[in-house]
mmCIF file of C-alpha atoms and ligand atoms in Angstrom:
data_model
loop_
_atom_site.group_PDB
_atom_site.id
_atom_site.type_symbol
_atom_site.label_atom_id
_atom_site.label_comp_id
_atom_site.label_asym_id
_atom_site.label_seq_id
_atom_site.Cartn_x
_atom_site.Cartn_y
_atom_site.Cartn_z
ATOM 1 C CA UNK A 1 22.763 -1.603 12.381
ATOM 2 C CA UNK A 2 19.463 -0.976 10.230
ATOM 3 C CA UNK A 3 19.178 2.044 8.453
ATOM 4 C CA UNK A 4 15.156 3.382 7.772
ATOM 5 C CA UNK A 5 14.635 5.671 5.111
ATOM 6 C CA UNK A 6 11.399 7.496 6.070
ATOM 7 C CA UNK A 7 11.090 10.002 3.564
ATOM 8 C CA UNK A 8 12.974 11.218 0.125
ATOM 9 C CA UNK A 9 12.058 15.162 -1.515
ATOM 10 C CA UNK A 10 10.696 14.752 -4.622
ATOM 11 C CA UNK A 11 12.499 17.578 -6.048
ATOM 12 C CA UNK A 12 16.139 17.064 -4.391
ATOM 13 C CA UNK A 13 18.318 14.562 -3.252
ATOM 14 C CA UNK A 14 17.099 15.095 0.539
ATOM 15 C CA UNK A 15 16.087 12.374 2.992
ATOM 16 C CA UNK A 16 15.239 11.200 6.151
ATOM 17 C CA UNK A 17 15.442 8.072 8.282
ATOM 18 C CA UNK A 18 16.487 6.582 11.271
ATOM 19 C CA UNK A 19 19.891 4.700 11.500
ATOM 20 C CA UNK A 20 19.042 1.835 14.760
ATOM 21 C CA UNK A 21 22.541 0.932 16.066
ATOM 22 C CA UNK A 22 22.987 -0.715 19.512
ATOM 23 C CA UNK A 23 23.060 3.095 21.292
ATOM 24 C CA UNK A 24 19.828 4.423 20.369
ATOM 25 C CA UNK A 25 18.295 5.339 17.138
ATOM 26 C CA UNK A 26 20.187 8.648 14.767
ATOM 27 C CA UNK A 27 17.621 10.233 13.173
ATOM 28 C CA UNK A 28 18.772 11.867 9.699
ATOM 29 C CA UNK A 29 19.736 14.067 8.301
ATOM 30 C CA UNK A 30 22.681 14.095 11.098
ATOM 31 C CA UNK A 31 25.201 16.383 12.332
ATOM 32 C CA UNK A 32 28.112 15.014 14.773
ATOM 33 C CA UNK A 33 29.401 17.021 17.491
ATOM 34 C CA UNK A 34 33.183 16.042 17.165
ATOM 35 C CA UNK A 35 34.757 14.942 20.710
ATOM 36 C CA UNK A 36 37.843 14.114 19.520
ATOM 37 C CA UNK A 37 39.672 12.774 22.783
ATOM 38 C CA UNK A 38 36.533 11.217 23.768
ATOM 39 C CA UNK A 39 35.402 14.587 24.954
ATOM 40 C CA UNK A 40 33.302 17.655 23.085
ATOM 41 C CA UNK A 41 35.778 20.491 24.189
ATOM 42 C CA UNK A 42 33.724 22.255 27.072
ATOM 43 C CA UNK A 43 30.580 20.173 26.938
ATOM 44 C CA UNK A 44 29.578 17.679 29.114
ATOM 45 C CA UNK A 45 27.658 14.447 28.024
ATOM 46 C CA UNK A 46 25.118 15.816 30.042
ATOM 47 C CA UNK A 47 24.514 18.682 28.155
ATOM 48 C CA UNK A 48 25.102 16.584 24.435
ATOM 49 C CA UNK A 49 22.392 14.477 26.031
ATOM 50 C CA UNK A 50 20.112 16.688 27.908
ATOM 51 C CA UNK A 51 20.529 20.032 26.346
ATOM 52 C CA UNK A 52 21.618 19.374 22.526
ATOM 53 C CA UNK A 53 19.857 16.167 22.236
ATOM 54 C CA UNK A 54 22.760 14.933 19.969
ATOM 55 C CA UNK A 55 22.130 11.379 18.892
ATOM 56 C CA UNK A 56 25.440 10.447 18.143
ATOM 57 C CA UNK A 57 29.008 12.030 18.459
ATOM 58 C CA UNK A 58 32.070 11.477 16.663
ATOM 59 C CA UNK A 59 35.220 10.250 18.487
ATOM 60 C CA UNK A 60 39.223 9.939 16.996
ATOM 61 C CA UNK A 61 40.693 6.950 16.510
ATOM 62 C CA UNK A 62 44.410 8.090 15.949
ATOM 63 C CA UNK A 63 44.363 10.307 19.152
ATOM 64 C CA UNK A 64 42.658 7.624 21.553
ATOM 65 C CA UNK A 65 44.811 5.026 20.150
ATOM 66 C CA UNK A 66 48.399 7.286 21.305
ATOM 67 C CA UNK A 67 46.253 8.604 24.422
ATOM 68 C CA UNK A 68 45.181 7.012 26.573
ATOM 69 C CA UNK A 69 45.516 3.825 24.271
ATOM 70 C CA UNK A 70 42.782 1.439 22.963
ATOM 71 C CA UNK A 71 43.683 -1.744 25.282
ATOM 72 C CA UNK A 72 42.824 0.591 28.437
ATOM 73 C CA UNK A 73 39.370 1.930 27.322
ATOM 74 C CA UNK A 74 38.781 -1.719 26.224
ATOM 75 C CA UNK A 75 39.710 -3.086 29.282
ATOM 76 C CA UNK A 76 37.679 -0.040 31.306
ATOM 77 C CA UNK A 77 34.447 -1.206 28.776
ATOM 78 C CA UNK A 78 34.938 0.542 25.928
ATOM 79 C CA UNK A 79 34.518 3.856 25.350
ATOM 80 C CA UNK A 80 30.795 4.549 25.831
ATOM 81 C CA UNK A 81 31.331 3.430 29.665
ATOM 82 C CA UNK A 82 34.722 5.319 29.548
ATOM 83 C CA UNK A 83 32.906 8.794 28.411
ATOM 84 C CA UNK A 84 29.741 7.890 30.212
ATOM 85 C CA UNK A 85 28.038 8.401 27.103
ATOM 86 C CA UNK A 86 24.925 6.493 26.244
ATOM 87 C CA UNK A 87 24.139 6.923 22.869
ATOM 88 C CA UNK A 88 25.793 6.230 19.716
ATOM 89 C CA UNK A 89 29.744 6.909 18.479
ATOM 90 C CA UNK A 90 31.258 6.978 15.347
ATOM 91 C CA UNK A 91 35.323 6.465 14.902
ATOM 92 C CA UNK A 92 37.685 7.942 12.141
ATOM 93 C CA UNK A 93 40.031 5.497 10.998
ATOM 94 C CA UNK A 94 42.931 7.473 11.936
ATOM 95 C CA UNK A 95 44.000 8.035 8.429
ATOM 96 C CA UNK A 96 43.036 12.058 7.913
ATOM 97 C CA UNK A 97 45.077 12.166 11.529
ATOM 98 C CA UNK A 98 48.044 10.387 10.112
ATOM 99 C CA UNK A 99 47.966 12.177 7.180
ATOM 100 C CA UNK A 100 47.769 15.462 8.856
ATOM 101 C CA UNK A 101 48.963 15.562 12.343
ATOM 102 C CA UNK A 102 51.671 12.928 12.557
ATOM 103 C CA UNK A 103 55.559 12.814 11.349
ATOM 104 C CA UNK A 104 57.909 10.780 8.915
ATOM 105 C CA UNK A 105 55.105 8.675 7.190
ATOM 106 C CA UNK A 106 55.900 6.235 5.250
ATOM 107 C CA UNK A 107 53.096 4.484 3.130
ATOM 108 C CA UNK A 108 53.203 0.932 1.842
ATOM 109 C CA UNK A 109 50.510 -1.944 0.795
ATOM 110 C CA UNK A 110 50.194 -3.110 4.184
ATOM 111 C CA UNK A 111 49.931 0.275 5.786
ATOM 112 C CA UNK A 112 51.392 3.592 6.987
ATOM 113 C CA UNK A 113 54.119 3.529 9.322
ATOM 114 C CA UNK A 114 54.136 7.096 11.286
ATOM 115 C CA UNK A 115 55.410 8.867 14.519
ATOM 116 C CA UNK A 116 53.569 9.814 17.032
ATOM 117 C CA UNK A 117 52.920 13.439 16.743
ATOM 118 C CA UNK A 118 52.745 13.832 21.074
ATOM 119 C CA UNK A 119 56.431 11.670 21.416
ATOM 120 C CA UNK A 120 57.619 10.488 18.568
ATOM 121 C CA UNK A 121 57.450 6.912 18.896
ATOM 122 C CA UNK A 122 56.684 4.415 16.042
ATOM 123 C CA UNK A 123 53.782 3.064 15.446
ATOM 124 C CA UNK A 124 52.143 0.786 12.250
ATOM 125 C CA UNK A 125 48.392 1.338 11.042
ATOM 126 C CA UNK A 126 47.183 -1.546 8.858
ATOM 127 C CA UNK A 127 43.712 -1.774 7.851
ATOM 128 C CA UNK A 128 42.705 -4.703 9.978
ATOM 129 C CA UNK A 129 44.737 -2.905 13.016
ATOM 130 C CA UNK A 130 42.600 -0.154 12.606
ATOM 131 C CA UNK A 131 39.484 -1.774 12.433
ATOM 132 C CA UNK A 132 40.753 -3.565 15.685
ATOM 133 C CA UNK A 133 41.445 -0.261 17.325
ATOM 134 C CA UNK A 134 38.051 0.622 16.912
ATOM 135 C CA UNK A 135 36.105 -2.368 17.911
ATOM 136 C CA UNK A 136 38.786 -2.115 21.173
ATOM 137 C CA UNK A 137 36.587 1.429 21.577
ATOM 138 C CA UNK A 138 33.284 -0.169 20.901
ATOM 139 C CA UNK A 139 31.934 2.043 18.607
ATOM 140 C CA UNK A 140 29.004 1.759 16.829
ATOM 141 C CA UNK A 141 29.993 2.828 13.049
ATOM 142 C CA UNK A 142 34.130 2.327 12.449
ATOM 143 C CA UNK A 143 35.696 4.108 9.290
ATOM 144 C CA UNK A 144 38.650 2.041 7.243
ATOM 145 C CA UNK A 145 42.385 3.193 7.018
ATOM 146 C CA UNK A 146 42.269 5.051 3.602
ATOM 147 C CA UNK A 147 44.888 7.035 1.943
ATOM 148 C CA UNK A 148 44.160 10.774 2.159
ATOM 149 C CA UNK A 149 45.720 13.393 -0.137
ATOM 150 C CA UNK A 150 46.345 16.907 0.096
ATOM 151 C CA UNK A 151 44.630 19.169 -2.474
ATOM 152 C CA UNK A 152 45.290 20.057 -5.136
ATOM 153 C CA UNK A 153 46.584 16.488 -5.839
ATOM 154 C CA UNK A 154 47.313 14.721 -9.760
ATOM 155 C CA UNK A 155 45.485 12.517 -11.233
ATOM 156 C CA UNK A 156 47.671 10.189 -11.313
ATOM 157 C CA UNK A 157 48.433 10.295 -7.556
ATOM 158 C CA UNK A 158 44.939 10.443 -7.191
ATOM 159 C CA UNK A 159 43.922 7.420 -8.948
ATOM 160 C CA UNK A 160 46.988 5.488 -6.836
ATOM 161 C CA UNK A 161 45.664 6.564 -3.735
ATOM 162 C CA UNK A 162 42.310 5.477 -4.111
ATOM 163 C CA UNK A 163 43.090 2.100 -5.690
ATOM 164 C CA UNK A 164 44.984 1.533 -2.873
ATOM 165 C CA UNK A 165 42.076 2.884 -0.227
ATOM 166 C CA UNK A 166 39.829 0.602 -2.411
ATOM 167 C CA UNK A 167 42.192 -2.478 -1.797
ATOM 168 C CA UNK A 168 42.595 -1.353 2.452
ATOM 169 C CA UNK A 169 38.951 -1.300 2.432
ATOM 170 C CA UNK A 170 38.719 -4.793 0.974
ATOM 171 C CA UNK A 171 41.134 -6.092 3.623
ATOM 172 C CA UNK A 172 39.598 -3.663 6.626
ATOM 173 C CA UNK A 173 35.785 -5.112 5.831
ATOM 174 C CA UNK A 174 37.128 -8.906 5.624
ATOM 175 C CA UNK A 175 38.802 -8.901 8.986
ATOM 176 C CA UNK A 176 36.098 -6.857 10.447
ATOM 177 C CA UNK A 177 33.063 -9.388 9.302
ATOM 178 C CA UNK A 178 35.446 -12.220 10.771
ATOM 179 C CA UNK A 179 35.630 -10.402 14.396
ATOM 180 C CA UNK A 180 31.945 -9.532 14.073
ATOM 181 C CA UNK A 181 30.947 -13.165 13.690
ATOM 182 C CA UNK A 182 33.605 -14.120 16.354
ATOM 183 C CA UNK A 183 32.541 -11.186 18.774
ATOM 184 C CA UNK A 184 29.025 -11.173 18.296
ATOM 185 C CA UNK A 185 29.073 -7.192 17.799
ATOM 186 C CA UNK A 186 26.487 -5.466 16.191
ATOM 187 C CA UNK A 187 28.035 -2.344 14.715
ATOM 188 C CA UNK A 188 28.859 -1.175 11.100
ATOM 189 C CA UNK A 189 31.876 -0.143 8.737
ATOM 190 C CA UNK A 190 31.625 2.285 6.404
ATOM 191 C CA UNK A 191 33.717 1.866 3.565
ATOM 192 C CA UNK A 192 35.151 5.403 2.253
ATOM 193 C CA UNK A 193 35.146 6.792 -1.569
ATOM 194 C CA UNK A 194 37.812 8.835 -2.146
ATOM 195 C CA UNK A 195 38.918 9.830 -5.675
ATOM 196 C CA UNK A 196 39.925 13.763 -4.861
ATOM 197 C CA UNK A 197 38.629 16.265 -7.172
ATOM 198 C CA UNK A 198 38.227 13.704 -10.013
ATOM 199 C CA UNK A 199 34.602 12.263 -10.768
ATOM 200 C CA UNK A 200 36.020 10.215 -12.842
ATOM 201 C CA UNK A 201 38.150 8.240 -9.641
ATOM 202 C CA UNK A 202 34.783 9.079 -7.640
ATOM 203 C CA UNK A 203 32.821 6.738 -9.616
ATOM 204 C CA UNK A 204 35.451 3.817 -10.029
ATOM 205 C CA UNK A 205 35.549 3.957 -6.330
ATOM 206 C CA UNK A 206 31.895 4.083 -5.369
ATOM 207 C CA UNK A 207 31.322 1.189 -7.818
ATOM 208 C CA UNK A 208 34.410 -1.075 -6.424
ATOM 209 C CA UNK A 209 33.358 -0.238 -2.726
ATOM 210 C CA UNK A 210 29.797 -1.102 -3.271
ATOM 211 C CA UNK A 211 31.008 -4.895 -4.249
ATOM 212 C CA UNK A 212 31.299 -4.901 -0.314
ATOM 213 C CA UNK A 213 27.521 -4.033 0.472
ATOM 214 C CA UNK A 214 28.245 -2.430 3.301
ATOM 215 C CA UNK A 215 25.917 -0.761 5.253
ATOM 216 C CA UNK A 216 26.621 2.920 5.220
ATOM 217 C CA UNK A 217 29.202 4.501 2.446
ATOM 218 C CA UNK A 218 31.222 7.582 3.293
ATOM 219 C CA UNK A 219 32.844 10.576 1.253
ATOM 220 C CA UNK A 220 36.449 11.052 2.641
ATOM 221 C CA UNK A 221 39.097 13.631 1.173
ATOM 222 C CA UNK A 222 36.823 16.625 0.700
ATOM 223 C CA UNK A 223 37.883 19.908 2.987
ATOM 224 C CA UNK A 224 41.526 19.937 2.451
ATOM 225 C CA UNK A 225 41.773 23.533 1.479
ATOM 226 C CA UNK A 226 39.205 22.971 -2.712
ATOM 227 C CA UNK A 227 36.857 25.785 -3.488
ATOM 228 C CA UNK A 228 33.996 24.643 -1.658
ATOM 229 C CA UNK A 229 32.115 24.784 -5.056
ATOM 230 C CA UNK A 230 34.028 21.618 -5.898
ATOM 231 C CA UNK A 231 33.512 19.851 -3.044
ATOM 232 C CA UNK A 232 29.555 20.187 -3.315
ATOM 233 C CA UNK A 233 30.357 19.088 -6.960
ATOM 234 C CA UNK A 234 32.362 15.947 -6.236
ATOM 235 C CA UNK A 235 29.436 15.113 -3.519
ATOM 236 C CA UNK A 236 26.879 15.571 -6.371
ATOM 237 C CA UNK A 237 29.138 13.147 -8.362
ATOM 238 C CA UNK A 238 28.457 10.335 -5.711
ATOM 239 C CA UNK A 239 25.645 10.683 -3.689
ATOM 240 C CA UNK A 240 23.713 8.947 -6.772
ATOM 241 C CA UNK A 241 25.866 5.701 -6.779
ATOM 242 C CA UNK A 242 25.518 5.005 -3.415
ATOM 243 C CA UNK A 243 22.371 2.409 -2.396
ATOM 244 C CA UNK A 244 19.731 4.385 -1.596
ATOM 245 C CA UNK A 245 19.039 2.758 1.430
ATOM 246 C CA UNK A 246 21.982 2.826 2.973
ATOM 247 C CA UNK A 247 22.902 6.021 5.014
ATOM 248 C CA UNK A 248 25.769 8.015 3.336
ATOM 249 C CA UNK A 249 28.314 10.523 5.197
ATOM 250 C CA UNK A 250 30.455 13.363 4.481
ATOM 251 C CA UNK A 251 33.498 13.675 6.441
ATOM 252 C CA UNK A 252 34.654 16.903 7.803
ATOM 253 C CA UNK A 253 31.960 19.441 6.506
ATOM 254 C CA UNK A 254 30.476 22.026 6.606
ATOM 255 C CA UNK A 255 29.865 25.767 7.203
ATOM 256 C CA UNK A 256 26.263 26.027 8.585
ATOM 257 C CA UNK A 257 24.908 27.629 4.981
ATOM 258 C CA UNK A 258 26.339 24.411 3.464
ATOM 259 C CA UNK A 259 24.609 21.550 5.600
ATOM 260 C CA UNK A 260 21.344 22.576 3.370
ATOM 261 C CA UNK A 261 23.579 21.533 -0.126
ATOM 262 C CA UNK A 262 24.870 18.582 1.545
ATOM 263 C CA UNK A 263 21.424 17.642 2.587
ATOM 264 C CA UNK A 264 19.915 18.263 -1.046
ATOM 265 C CA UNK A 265 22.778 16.290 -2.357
ATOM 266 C CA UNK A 266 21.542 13.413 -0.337
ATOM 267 C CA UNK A 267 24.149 13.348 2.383
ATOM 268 C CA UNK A 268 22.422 11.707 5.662
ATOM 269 C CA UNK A 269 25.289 11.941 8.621
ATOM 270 C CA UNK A 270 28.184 15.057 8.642
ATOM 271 C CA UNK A 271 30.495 16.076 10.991
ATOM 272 C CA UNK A 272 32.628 19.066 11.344
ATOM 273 C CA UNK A 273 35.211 20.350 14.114
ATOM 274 C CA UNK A 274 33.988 24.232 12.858
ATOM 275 C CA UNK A 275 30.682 24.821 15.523
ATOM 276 C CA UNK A 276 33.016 24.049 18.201
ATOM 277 C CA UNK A 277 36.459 25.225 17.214
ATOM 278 C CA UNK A 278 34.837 28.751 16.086
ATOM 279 C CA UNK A 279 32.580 29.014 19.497
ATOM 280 C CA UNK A 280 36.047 28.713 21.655
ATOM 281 C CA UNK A 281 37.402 31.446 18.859
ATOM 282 C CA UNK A 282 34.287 34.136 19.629
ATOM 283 C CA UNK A 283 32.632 33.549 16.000
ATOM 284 C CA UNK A 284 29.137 32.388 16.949
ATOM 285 C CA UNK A 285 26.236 31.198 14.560
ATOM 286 C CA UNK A 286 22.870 32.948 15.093
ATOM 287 C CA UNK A 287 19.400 33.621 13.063
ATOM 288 C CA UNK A 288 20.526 36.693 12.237
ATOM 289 C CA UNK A 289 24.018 36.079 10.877
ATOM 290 C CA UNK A 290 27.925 35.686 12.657
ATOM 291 C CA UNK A 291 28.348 37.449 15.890
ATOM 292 C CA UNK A 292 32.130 38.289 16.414
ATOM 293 C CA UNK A 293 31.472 38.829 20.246
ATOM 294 C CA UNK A 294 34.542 40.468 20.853
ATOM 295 C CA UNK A 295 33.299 43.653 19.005
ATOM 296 C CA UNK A 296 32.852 46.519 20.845
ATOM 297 C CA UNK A 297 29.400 46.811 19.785
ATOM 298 C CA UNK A 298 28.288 43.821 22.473
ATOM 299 C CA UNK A 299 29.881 45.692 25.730
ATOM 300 C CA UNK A 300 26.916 46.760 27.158
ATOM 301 C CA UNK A 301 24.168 44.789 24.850
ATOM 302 C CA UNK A 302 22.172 43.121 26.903
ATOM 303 C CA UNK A 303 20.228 41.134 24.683
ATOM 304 C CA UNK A 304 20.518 37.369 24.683
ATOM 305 C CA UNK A 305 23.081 36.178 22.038
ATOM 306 C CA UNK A 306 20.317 34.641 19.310
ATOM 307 C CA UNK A 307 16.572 35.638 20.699
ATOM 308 C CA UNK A 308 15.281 32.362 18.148
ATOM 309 C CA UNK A 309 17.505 30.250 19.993
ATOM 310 C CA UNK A 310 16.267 28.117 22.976
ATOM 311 C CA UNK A 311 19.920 27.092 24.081
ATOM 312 C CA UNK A 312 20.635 27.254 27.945
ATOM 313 C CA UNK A 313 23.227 29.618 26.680
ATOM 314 C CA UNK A 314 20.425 32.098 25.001
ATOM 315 C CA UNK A 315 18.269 31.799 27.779
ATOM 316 C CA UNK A 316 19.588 32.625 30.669
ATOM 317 C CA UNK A 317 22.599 35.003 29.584
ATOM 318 C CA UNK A 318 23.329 38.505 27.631
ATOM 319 C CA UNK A 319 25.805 39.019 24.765
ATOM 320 C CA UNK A 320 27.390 42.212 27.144
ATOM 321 C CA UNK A 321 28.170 38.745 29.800
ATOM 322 C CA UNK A 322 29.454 36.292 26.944
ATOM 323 C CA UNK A 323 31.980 38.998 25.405
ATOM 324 C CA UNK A 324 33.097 40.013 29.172
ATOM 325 C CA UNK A 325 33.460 35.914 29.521
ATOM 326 C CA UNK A 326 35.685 35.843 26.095
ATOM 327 C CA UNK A 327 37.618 38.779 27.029
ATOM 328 C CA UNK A 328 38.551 37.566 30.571
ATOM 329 C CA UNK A 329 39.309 34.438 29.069
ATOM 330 C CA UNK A 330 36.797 32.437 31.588
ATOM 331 C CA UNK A 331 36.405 28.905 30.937
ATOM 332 C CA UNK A 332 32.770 29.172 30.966
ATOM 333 C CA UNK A 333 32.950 31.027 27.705
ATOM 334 C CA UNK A 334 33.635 28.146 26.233
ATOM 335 C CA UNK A 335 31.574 25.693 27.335
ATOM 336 C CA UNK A 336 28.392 28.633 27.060
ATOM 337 C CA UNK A 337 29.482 29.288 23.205
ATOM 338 C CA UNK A 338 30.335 25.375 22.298
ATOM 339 C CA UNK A 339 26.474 24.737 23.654
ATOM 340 C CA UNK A 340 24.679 27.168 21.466
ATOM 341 C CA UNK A 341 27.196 27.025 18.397
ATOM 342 C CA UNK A 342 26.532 23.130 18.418
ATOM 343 C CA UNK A 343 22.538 23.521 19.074
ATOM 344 C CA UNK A 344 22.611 26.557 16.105
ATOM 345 C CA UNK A 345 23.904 23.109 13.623
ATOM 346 C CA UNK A 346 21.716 20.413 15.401
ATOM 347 C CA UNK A 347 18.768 22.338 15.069
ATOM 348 C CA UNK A 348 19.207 23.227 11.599
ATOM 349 C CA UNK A 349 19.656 19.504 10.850
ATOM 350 C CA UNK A 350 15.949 18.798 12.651
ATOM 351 C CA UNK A 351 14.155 21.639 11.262
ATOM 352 C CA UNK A 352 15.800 19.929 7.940
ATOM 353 C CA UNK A 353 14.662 16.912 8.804
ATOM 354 C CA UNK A 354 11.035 18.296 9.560
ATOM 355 C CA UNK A 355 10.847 19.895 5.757
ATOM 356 C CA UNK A 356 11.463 16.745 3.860
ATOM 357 C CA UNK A 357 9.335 14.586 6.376
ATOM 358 C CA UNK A 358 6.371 17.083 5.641
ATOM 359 C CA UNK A 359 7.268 17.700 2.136
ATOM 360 C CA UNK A 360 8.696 21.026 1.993
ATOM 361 C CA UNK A 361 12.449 20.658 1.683
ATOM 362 C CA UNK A 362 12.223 22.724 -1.886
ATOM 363 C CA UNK A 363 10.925 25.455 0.124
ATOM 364 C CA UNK A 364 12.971 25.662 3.237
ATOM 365 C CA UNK A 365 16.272 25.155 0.530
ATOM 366 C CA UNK A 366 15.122 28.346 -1.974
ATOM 367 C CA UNK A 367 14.279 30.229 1.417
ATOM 368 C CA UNK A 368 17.747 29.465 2.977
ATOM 369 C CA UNK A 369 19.264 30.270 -0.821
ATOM 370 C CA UNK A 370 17.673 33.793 -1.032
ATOM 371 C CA UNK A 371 18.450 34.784 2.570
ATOM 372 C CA UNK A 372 22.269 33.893 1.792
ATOM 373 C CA UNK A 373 21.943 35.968 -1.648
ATOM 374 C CA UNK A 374 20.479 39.024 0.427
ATOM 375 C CA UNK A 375 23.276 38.735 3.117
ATOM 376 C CA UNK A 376 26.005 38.625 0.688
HETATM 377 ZN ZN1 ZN B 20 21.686 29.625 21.791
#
């Protein structure tokens, strides 16, 4: 994996590039359409591929691993075959999952032991297991078991947590250059700073993770319920000690108004479950603001959804068909919503993309800034 910066805004943090994995080539800044059981709710690859032109999509470790099991898609070859997706895929470690979704953790050096949140059984996550998991998969950038806390968390609980995720991502990058070498693979780990809402932990992190000179960095632990103030600030805190040409990631943001920050902040790849979660829910993202399209006010509009937006779902249907869709609970709704809510956030990341390649991120940032002021 080769990452190419291309460009940098002289007045931000922003960049572009172009990360080359062994899928095709990610251009940056990145969003990731989340597909957590190896599917996009509602979307087929088709579509990702055809319609959304999505470069790369994220996939879960901890749910593939319980179902259908890692051994399986390994032994079906791997999960791009599996998904009949061509292009690239980036794995979780499992850890936010285990954290969040599973029962009766218990946490020790070698890893967390947890239950299976579907039937209960046992099951061990180390952070060579993990790693192992996800080269099973075949993906092309794999995430390390880290420890992730609830917010707000102490300092001191803090600090233990990511000395420990420090020490996992030590062990997780040594077993996975072994299998590398003995595999012949070509794909990347990122190792993860965490550090919660302390800069302080940020920074020892970043500086003990980038003894591993990985090539791409992450920024776990940040959307578990902090002002989203302070998770812009802890971002700000670490974009700077990352190697500037390497790509860096935010895990699990953002609302569309913040991919800009992130961007300006120097964040290259993000990924959020929001576009797709909130399109099933009837909150869709268009030029001119939210539309709720259960409202009343959409019965008999027959206007397409976003008129700026060249999705399949803009073009060919009206907002008085997507609300009777919702309301009659069709499938289709879904899949018609998911489509544009994803292309609203992929687009916004290329017409990003186009401002700091032709040198006028400062402007397309104040302009996105004054038309959030004059909405609030
Ligand atoms: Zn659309």
């Amino acid at each position: 994996m080769r990452f190419e910066l291309e460009a940098e805004c002289p007045d931000t943090g922003a960049r572009a590039g172009r990360i080359h994995t062994a899928h095709g080539v990610i251009e940056t800044p990145v969003f990731m359409p989340v597909g957590t059981h190896a599917s996009v709710k509602g979307v087929m690859q088709r579509d990702l591929e055809m319609e959304l032109d999505a470069h790369v999509i994220l996939a879960n470790t901890y749910h593939l691993f319980l179902r259908p099991g890692h051994e399986l898609i390994r032994q079906l070859g791997g999960l791009h075959r599996f998904m009949s997706w061509p292009r690239a895929i980036l794995t979780d470690s499992g850890g936010f999952q285990v954290f969040s979704l599973s029962h009766l953790r218990k946490i020790s050096e070698e890893g967390v032991l947890f239950r299976s949140h579907l039937d209960g059984d046992s099951h061990l996550f180390t952070p060579e297991s993990t790693v192992e998991v996800q080269l099973a998969l075949g993906s092309d950038i794999l995430m390390p078991l880290d420890e992730c806390l609830e917010y707000p968390a102490s300092h001191e609980g803090a600090d233990r947590a990511m000395r420990r995720t420090v020490r996992w991502a030590v062990s997780a990058y040594r077993y996975f250059e072994r299998r590398l070498e003995e595999t012949g693979s070509v794909a990347a780990l990122f190792p993860i700073v965490q550090g919660s809402m302390f800069a302080d932990l940020r920074r020892d992190c970043a500086s003990e993770l980038l003894q591993l000179n990985a090539a791409g960095y992450a920024i776990g632990g940040l959307s578990v319920g902090e002002p989203r103030s302070l998770s812009l600030e802890m971002t700000e805190v670490t974009t700077p000690l990352l190697p500037r040409d390497r790509p860096r990631y935010v895990m699990g943001v953002g609302m569309p108004e913040e991919l800009p920050e992130y961007v300006a902040r120097g964040v290259d790849m993000m990924d959020c479950v929001l576009p797709s979660r909130n399109a099933r829910n009837g909150c869709l993202f268009t030029s001119a603001g939210r539309v709720i399209i259960k409202q009343a006010r959409y019965k008999d509009d027959g206007a397409p959804l976003d008129p700026n937006c060249g999705c399949i779902t803009c073009r060919t249907y009206s907002r008085a068909y997507l609300r009777h869709l919702f309301q009659a609970g069709e499938m289709l709704f879904s899949t018609l919503a998911t489509i544009h809510n994803l292309k609203y956030y992929l687009d916004m990341m290329r017409q990003m993309r186009q401002a700091i390649l032709l040198g006028r991120f400062r402007a397309y940032l104040d302009n996105v800034r004054n038309s959030a002021v004059e909405s609030s």
